[in-house]
Coordinates of C-alpha atoms in Angstrom, one line a residue:
Chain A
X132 CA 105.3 82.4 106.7
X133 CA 108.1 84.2 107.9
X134 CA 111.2 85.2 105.8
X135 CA 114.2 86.8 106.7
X136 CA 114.5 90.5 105.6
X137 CA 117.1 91.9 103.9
X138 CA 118.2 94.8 104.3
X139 CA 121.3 97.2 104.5
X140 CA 122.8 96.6 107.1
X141 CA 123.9 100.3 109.0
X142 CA 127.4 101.1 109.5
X143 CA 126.9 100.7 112.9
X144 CA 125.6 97.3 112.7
X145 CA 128.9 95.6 113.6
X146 CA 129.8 98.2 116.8
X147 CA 126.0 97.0 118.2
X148 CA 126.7 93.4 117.0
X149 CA 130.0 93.3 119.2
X150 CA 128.5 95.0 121.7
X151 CA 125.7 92.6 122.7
X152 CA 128.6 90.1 122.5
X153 CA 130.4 92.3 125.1
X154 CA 127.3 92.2 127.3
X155 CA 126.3 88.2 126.9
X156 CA 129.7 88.2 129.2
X157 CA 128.1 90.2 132.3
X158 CA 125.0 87.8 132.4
X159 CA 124.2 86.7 135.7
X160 CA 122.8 83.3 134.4
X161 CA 123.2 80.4 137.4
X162 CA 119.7 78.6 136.8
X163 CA 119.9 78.4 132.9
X164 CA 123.7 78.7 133.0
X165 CA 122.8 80.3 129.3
X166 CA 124.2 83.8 129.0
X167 CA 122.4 86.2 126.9
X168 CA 123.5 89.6 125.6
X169 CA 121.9 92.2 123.1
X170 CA 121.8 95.4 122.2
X171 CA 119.9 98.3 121.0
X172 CA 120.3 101.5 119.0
X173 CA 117.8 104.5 119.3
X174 CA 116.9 106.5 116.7
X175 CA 119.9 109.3 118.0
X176 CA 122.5 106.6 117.5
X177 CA 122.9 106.0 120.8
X178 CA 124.1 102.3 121.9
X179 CA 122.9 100.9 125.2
X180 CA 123.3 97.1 126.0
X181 CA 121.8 94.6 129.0
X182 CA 122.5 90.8 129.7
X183 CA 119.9 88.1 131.3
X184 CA 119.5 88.6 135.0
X185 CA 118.0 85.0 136.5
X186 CA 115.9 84.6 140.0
X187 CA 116.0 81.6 142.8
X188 CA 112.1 82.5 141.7
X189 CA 112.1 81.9 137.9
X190 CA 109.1 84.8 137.3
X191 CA 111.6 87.1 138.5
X192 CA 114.3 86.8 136.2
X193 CA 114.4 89.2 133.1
X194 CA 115.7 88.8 129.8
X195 CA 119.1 90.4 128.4
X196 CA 116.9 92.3 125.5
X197 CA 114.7 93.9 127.8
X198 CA 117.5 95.0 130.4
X199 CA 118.8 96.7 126.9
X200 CA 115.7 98.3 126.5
X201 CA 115.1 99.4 130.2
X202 CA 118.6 101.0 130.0
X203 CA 118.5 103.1 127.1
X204 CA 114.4 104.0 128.1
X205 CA 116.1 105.4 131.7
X206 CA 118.5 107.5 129.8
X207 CA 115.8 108.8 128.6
X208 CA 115.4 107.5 125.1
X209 CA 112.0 106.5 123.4
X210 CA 112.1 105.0 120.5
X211 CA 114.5 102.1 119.6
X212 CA 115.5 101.4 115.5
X213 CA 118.0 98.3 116.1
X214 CA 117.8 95.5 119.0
X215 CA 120.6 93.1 118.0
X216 CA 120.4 89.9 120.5
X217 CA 123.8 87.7 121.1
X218 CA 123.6 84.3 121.8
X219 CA 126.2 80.9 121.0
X220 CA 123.3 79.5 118.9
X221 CA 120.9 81.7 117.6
X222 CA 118.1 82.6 120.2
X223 CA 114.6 84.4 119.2
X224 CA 113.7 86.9 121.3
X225 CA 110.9 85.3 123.9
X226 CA 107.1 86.9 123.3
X227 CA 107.4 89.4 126.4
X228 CA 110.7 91.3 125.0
X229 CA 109.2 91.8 121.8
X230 CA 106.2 93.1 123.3
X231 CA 108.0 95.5 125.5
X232 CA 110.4 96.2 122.4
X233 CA 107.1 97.2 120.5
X234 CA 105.8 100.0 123.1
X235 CA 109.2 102.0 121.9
X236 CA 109.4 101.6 118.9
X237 CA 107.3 101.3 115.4
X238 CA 109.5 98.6 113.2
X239 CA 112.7 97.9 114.5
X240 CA 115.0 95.9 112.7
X241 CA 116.0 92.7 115.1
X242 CA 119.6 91.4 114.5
X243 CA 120.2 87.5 115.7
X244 CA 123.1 87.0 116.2
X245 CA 125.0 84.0 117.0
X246 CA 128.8 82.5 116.5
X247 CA 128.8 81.6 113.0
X248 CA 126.6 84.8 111.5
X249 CA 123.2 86.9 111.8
X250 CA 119.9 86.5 111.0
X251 CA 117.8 89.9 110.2
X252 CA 113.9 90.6 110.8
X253 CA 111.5 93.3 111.3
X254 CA 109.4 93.4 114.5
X255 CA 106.6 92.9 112.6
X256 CA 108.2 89.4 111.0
X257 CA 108.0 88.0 114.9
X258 CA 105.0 90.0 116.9
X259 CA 103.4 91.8 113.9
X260 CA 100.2 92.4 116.3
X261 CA 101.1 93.7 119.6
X262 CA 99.1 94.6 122.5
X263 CA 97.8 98.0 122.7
X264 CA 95.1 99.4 124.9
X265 CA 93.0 100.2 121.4
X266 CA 93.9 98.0 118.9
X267 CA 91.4 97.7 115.9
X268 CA 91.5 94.8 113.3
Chain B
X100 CA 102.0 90.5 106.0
X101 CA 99.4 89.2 108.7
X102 CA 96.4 87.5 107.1
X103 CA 93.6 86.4 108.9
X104 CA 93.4 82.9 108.8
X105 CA 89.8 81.5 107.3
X106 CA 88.7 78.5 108.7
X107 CA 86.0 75.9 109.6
X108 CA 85.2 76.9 113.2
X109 CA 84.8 74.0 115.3
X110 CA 81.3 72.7 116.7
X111 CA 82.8 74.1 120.1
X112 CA 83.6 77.5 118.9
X113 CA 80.1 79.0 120.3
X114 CA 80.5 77.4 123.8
X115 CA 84.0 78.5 123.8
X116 CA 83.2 82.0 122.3
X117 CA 80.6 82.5 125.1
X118 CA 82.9 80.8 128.3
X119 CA 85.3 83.7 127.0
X120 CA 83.1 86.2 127.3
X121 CA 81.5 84.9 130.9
X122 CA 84.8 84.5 131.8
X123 CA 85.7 88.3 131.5
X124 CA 82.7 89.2 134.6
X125 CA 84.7 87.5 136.9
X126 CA 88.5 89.8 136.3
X127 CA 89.4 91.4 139.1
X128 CA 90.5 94.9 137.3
X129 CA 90.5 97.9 139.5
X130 CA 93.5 99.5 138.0
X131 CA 92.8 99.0 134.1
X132 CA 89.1 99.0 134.4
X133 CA 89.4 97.1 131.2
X134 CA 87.7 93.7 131.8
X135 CA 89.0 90.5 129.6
X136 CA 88.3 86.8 129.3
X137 CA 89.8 84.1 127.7
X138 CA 89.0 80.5 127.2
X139 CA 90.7 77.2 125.7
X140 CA 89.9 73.8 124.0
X141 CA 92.5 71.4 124.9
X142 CA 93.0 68.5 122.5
X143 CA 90.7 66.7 124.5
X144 CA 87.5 68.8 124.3
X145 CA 87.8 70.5 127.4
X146 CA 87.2 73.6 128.3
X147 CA 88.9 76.1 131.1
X148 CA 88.4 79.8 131.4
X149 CA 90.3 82.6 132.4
X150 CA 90.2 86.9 133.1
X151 CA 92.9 89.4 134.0
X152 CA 94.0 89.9 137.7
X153 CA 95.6 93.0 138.0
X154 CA 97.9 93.8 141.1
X155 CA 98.7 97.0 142.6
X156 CA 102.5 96.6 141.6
X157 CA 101.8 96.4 137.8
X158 CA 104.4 94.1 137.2
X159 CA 102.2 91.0 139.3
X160 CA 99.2 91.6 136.8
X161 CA 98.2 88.3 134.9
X162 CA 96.0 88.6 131.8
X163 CA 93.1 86.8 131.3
X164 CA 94.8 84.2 128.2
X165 CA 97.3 83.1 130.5
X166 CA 94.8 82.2 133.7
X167 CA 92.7 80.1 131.1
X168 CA 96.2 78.1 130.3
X169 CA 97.3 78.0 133.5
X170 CA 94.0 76.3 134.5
X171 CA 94.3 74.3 131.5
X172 CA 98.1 72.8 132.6
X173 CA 96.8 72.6 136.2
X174 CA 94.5 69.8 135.3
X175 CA 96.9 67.6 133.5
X176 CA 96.3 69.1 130.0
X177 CA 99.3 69.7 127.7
X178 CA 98.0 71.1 124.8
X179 CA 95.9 73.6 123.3
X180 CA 94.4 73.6 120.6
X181 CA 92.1 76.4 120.8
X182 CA 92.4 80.0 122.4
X183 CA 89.7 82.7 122.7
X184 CA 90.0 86.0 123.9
X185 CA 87.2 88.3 124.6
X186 CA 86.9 92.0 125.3
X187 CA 84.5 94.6 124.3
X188 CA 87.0 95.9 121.6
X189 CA 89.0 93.4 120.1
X190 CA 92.1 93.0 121.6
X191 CA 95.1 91.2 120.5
X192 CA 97.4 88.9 123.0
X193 CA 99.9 90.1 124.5
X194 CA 103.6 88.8 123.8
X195 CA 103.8 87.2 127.1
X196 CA 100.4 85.2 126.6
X197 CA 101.5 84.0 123.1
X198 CA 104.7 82.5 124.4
X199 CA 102.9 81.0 127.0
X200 CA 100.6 79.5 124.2
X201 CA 103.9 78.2 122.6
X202 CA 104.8 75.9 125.4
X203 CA 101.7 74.3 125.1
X204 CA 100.6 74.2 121.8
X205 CA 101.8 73.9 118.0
X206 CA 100.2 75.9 116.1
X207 CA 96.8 76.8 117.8
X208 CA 93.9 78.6 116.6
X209 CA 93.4 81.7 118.5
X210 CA 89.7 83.4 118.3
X211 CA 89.5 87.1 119.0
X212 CA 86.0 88.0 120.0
X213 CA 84.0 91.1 120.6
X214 CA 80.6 92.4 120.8
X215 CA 80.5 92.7 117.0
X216 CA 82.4 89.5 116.0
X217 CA 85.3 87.6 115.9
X218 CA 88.4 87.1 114.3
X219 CA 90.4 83.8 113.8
X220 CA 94.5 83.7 113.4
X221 CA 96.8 80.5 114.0
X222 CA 99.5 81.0 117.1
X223 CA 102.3 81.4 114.0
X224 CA 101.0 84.4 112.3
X225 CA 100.5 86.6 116.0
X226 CA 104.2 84.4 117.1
X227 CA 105.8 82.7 114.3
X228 CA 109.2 82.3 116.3
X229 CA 108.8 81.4 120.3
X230 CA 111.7 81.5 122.2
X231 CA 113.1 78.0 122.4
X232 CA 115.8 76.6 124.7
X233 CA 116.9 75.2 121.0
X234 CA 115.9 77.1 118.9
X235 CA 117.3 77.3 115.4
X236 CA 117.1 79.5 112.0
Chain C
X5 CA 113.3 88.5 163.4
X6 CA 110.7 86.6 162.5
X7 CA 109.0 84.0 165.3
X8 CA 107.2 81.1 164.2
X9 CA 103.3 81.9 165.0
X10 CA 101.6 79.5 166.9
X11 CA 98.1 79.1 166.2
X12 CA 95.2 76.7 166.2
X13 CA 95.2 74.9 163.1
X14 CA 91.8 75.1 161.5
X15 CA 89.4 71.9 160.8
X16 CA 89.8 72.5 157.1
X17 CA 94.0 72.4 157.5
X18 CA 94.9 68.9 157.1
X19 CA 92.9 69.1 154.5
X20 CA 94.0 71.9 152.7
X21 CA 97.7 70.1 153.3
X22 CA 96.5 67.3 151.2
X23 CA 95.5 69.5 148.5
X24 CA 98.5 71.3 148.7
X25 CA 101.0 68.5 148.1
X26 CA 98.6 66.8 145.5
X27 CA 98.5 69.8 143.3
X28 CA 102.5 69.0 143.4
X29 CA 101.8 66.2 141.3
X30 CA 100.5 68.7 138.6
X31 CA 103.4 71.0 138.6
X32 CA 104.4 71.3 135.2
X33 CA 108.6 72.0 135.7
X34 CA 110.6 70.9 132.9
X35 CA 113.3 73.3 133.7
X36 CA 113.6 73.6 137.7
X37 CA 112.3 70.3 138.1
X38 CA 111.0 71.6 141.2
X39 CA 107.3 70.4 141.5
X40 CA 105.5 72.9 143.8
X41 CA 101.9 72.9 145.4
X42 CA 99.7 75.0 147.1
X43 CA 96.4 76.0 148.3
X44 CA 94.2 78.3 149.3
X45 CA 91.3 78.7 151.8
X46 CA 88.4 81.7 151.1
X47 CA 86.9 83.3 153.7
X48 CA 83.9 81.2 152.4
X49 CA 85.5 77.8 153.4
X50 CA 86.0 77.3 149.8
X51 CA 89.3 75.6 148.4
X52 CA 91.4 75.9 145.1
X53 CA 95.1 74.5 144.3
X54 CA 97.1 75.3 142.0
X55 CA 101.2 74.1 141.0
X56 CA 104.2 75.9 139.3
X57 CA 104.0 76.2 135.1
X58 CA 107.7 76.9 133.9
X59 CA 108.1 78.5 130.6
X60 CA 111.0 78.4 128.6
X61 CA 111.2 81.8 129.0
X62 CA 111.9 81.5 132.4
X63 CA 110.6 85.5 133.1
X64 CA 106.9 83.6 132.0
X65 CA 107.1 81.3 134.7
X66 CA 104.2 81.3 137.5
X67 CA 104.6 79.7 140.7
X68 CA 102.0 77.3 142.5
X69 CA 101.1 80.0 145.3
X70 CA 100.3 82.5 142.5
X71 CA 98.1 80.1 140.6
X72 CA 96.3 78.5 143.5
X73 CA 95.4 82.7 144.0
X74 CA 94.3 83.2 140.9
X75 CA 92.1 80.0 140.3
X76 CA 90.1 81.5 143.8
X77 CA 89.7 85.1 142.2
X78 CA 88.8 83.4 138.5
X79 CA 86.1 81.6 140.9
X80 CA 84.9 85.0 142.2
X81 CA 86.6 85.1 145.6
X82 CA 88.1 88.0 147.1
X83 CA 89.3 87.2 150.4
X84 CA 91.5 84.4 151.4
X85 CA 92.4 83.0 155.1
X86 CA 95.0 80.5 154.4
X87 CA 97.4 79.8 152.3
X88 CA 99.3 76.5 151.9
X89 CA 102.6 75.8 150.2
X90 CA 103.8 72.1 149.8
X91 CA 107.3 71.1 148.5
X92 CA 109.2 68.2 149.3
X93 CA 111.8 70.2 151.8
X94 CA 110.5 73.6 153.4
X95 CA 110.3 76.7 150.9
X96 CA 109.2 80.3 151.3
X97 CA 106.7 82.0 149.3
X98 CA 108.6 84.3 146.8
X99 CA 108.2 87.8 147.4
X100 CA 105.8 88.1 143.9
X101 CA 103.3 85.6 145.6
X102 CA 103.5 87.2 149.1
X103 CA 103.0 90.7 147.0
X104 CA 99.9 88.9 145.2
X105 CA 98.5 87.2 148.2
X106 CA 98.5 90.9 150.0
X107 CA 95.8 92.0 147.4
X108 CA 93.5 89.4 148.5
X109 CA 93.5 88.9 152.2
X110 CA 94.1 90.6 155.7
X111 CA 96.8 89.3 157.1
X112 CA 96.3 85.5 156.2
X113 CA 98.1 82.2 157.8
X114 CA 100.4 81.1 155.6
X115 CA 101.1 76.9 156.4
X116 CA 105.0 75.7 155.1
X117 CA 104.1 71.9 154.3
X118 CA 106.7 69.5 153.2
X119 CA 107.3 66.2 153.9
X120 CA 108.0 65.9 157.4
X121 CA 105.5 68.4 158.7
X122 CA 104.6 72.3 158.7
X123 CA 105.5 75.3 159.7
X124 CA 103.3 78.7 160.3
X125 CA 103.2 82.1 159.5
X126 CA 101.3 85.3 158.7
X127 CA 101.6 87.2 156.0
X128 CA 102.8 90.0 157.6
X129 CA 105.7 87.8 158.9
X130 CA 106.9 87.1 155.7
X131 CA 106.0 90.8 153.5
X132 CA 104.8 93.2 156.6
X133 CA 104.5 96.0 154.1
X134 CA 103.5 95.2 150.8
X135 CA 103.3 97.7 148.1
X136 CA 100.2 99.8 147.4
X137 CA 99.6 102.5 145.6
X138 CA 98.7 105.1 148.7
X139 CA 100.7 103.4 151.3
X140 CA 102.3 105.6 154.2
X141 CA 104.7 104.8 156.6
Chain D
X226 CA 105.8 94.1 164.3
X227 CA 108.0 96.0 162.0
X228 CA 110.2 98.7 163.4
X229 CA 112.1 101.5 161.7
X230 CA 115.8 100.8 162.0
X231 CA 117.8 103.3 163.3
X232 CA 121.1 103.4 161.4
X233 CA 124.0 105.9 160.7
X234 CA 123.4 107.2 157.3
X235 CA 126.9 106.3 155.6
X236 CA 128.2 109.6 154.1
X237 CA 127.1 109.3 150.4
X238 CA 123.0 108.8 151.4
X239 CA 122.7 112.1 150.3
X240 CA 124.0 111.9 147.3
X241 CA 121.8 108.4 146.4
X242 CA 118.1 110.1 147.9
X243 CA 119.4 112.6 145.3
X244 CA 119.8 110.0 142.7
X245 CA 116.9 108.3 143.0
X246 CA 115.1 111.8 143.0
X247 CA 116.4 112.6 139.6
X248 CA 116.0 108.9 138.4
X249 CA 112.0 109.7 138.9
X250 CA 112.0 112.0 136.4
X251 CA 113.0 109.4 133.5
X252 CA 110.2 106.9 134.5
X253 CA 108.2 106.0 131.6
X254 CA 104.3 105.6 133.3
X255 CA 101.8 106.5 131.3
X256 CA 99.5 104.4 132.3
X257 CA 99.5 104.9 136.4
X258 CA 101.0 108.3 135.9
X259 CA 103.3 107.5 139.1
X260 CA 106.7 108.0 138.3
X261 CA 108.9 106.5 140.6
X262 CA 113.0 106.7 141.4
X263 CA 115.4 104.4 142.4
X264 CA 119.7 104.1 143.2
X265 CA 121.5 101.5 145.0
X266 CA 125.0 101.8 146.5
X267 CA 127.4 98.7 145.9
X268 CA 129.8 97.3 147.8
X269 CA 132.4 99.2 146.0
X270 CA 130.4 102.1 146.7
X271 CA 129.4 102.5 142.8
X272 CA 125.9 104.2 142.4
X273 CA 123.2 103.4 139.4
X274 CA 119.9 104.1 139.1
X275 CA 116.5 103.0 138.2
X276 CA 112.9 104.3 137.3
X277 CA 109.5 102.4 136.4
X278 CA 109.1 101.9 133.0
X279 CA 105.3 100.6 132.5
X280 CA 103.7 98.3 129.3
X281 CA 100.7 98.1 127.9
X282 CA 100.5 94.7 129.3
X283 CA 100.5 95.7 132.8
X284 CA 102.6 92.5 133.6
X285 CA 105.4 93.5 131.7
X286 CA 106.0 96.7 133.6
X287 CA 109.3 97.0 135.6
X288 CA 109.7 99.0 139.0
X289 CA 112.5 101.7 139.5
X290 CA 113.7 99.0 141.7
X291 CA 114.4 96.5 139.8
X292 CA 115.8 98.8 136.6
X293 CA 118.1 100.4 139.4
X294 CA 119.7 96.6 140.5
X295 CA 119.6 95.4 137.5
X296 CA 122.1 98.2 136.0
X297 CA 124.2 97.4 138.8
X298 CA 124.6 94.1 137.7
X299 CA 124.8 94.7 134.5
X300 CA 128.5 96.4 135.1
X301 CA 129.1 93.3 137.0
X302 CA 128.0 94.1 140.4
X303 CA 126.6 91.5 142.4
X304 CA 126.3 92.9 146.3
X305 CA 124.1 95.6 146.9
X306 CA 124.8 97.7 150.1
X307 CA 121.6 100.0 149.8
X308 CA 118.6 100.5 148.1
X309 CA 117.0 104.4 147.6
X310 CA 112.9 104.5 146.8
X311 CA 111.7 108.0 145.5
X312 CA 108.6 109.1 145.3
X313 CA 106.6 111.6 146.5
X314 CA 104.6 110.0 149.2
X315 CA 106.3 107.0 151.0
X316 CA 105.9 103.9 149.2
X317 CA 107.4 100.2 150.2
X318 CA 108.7 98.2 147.4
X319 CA 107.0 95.3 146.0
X320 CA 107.4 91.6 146.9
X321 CA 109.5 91.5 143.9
X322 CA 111.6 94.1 143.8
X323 CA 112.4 93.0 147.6
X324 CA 113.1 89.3 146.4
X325 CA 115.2 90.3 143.2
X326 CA 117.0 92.4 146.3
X327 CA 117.8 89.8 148.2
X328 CA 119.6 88.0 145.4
X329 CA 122.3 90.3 145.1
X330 CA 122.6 91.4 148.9
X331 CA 122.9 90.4 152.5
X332 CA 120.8 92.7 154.8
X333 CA 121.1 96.1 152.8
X334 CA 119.8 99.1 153.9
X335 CA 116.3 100.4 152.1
X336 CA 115.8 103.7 152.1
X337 CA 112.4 105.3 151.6
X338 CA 112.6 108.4 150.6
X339 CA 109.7 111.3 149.6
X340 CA 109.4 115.1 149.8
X341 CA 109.0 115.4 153.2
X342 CA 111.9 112.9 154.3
X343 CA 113.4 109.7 155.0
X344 CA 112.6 106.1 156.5
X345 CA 115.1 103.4 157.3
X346 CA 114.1 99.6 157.2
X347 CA 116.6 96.7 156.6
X348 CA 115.5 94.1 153.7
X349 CA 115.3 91.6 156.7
X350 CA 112.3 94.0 158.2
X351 CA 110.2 93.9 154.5
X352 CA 110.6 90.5 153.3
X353 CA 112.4 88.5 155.9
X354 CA 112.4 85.1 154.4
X355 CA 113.1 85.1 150.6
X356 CA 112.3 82.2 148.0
X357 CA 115.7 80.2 147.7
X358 CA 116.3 77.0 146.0
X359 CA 117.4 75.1 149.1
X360 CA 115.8 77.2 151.9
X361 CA 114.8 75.5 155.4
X362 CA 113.0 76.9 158.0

């Protein structure tokens, strides 16, 4: 069973909070018409944010936490502590962001947040077994 | 915490255990060189198989648990009620392949198979929260 | 520009047609509500279908060419000659498919099917220069 | 047959085959160890940039391609006037990176670029005939 963590939450929390707001607003979302923002903050307490990008061809679309992700990975950046996700209702990230979420990081803290409030878990709360080319049980 | 999940392993598992593991012969894996199958029992009692098929542009790859659902849907079948993956080490689905599994499943067993054994976990403790259109905390 | 190619439609075509625009009946397409078929011929004179399998996730979503691709390699094949898309008005492969179908054939017909007849092409038409991983201009 | 477009470089391709170049460097590819660059000029003449950043779930890799586009709409671009590859040997873009492409753009200008020098093609030249909703031959 899965239970919300609690935790701290950093000073930063609300700038990365608001700032996945910001980005739900540059979605480019005409299939779904559902626009997505989120957030992340690497381990240097640098912010980068990304939006949902849809395709005519569904497969092709990407999601707004992994744009986050790709962005701060291009600057450069390799290990995410914070992915907060903005959505009007409260959204779980799907199966492939948290997957790509886990190859940079080791237990981010995920931040849901919606209009009325935020929801915290750990990675391991949503995908505690990942992928990896030589994972044991 | 993940547990693994103990239960009574359906008459089935064996048939579906060895389909997985005939299964991952047929992967078409010149980039990896990492060979995987993947079988499922729909509600039904049917069986479908599936391996990776790996493209050139990484991105285009398909793992093996998805091909054995996608086989699954193509012939009318809806839900899932078993998935087995098999690979010489075990390997754990990828986030992409569980959320998959979400669409057409509740709460699945999901058999991870090697040379030396197997494993057995329910869909919820590898993906306790798929993305939903709807969903809610 | 691209010129329609005129060719002599194999024995096996009309059949293949059929196949195509039954497999639309499979299509499982809660969110585009876009039912989608195809087919494939192997060099073998063997036939598989497949349909598009949305995913709420919409980045998760494989098209009908793409599983109709993969059901011929899960069988083994390597090589396909034809490829059929059926929809109810005219569509073009995606360029995912197109990049798929380029790791499995030559330079393959490709037959546009939808209700009021078909249209043909070669893959090269449609993607003339797929990616690979040692490709030189 | 596909011909290299001969076309007036516009004054700032220098600047964006630079761009990409350095955008190579930040690509995340551990696992095909070829790092790849990409920019894209906008209509407002705005440059971003792009690398490959790969998964271990092949399928959830991204190509410098798309990550380049992508940041361009995530500042709320949505026409793309050129697109810069970098690597060091020639490659084409994938069918994916060509159909995400032709959503945000017209006819741009592709530009494949490596150590030795520069090709020109048009998006109409590599994948002629994108995937729309409502497309007719």
């Amino acid at each position: 069973m899965v239970k919300t963590v609690r935790v701290q939450v950093p000073p930063s929390a609300s700038n990365l909070i608001e700032a996945a707001k910001e980005a739900s607003k540059k979605a480019y979302a005409p299939y779904s018409n559902n626009k997505v923002g989120a957030s992340v903050l690497t381990e240097n307490n640098k912010i980068y944010t990304g939006s949902n990008i849809e395709n005519a061809s569904y497969s092709l679309t990407i999601c707004a936490e992994r744009t986050a992700i790709f962005n701060a990975v291009l600057d450069g950046q390799r290990k995410i502590d914070i992915l907060v996700v903005y959505d009007e209702k409260t959204i779980y990230p799907c199966g492939a962001c948290l997957q790509v979420l886990s190859e940079f990081s080791d237990n981010p803290l995920i931040i849901l947040a919606d209009k009325k409030g935020v929801v915290f878990y750990r990675l391991k709360d949503l995908l505690p077994k990942p992928f990896t080319h030589f994972s044991k049980t």
